[in-house]
mmCIF file of C-alpha atoms in Angstrom:
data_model
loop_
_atom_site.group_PDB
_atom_site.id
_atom_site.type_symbol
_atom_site.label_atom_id
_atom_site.label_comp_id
_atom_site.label_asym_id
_atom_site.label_seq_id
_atom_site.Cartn_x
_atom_site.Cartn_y
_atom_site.Cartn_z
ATOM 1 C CA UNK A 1 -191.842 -57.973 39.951
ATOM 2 C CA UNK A 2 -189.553 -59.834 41.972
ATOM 3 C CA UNK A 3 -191.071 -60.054 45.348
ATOM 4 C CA UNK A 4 -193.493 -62.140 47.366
ATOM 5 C CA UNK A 5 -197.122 -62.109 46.628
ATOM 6 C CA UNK A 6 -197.795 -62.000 50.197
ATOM 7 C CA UNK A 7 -196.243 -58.503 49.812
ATOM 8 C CA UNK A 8 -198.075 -57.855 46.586
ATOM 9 C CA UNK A 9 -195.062 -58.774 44.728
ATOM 10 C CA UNK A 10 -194.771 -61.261 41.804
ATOM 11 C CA UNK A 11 -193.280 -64.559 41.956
ATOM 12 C CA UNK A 12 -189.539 -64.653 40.171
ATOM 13 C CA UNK A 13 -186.834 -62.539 39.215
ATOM 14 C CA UNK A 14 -186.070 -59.788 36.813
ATOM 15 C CA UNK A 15 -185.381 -63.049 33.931
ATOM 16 C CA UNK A 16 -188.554 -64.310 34.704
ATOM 17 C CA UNK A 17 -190.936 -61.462 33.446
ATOM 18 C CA UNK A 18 -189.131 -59.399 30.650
ATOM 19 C CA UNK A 19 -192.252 -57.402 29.812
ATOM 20 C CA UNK A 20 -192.223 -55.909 33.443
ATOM 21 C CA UNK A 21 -188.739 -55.678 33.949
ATOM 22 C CA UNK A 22 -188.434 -53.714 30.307
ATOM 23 C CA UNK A 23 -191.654 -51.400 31.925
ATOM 24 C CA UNK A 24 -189.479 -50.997 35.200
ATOM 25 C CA UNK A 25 -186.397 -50.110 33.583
ATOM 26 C CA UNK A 26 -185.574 -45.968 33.070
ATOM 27 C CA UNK A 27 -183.344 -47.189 30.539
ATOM 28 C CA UNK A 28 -186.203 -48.105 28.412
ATOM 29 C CA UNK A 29 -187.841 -44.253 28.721
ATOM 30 C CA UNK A 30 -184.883 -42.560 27.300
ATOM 31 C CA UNK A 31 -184.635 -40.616 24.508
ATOM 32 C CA UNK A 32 -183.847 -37.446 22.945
ATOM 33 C CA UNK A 33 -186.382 -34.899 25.131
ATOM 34 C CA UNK A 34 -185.072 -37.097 28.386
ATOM 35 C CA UNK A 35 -183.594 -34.230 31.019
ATOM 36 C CA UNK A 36 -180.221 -33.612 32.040
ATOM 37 C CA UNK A 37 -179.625 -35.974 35.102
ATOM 38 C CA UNK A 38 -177.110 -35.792 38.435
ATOM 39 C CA UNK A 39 -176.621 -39.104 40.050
ATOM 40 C CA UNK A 40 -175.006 -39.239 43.571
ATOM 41 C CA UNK A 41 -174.676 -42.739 44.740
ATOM 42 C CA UNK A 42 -172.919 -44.014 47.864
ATOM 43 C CA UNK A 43 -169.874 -46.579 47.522
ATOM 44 C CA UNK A 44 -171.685 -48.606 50.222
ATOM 45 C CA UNK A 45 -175.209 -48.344 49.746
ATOM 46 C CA UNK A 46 -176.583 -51.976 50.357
ATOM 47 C CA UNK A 47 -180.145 -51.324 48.773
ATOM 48 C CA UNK A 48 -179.278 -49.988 45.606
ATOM 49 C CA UNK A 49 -175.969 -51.114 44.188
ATOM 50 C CA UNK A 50 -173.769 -48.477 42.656
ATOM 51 C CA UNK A 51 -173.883 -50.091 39.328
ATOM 52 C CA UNK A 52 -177.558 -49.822 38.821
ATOM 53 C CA UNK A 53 -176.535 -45.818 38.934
ATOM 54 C CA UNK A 54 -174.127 -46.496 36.222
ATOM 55 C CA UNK A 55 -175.777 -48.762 33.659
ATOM 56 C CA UNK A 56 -178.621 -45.590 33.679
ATOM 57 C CA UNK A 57 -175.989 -43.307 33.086
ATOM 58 C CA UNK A 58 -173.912 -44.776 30.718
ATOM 59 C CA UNK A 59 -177.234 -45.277 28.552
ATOM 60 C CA UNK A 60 -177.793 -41.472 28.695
ATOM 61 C CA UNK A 61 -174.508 -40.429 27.870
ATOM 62 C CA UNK A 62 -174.771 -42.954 24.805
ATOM 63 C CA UNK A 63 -177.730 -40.449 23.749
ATOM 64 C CA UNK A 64 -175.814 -37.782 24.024
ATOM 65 C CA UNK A 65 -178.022 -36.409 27.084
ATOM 66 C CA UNK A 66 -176.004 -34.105 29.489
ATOM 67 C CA UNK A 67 -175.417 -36.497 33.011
ATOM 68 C CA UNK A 68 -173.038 -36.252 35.704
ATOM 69 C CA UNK A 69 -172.426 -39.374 38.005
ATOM 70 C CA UNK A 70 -170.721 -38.910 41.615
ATOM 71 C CA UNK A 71 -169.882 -41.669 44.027
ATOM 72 C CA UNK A 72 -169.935 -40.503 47.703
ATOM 73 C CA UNK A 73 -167.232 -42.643 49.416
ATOM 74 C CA UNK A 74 -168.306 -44.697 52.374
ATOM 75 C CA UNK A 75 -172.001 -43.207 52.730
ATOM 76 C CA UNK A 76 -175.005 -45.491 52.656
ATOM 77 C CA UNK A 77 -178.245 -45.526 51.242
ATOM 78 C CA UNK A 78 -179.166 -42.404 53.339
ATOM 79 C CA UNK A 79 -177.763 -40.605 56.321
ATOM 80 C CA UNK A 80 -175.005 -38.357 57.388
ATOM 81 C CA UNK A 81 -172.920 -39.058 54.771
ATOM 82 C CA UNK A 82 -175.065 -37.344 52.365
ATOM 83 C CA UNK A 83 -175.200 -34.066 54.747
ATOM 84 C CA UNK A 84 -171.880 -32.994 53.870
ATOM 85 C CA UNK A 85 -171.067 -29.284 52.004
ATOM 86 C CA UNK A 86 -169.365 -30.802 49.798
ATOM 87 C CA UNK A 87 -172.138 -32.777 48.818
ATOM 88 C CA UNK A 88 -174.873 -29.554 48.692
ATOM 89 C CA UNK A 89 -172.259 -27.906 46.376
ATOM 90 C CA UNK A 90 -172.365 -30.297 43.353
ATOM 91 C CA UNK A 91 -176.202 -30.525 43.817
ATOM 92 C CA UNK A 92 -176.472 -26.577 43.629
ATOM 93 C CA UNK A 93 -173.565 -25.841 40.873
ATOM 94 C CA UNK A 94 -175.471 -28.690 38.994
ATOM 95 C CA UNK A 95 -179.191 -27.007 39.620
ATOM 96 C CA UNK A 96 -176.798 -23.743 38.651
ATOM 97 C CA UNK A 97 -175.467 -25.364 35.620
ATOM 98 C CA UNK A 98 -179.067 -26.324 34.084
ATOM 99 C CA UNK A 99 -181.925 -24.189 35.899
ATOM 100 C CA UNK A 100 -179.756 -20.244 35.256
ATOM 101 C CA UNK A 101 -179.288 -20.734 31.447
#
């Protein structure tokens, strides 16, 4: 969906095939037995806006499943940004928070 067919994509956007943008959407999967989720999304990640992040967890905290959303300021998509302690301490009091119940 939404990339060239000399890529193996398919021709047209997200508005041109519902039935595969519906399929690619985690939105569509939730429900009550989805997981607790952490997001960590950088404020200037250029291949995933941070919004796309949001909508996802908005939608689970509208189904009352446990989700925590952090925006790392100024890191990317990847890189050092994401190497920070800071960073490894909400991922482990998160894995803390929902693995040692």
């Amino acid at each position: 969906m939404n990339g060239s067919p000399v890529f193996g994509g398919v021709d047209g956007g997200v508005l041109a095939h519902p039935d595969l943008t519906k399929a690619a959407n985690p939105i569509t999967y939730i429900s009550a037995k989805s997981a607790p989720t952490l997001f960590m999304h950088g404020t200037a990640d250029t291949v995933v806006s941070p919004s796309q992040t949001d909508l996802v967890f908005q939608a689970l905290k509208k189904a009352g499943i446990p989700a925590d959303r952090y925006l790392v300021q100024g890191a990317a998509h990847g890189g050092v940004y994401w190497e920070q302690e800071e960073v490894f301490d909400i991922i482990t009091n998160w894995f803390d928070n929902y693995l040692k119940r």
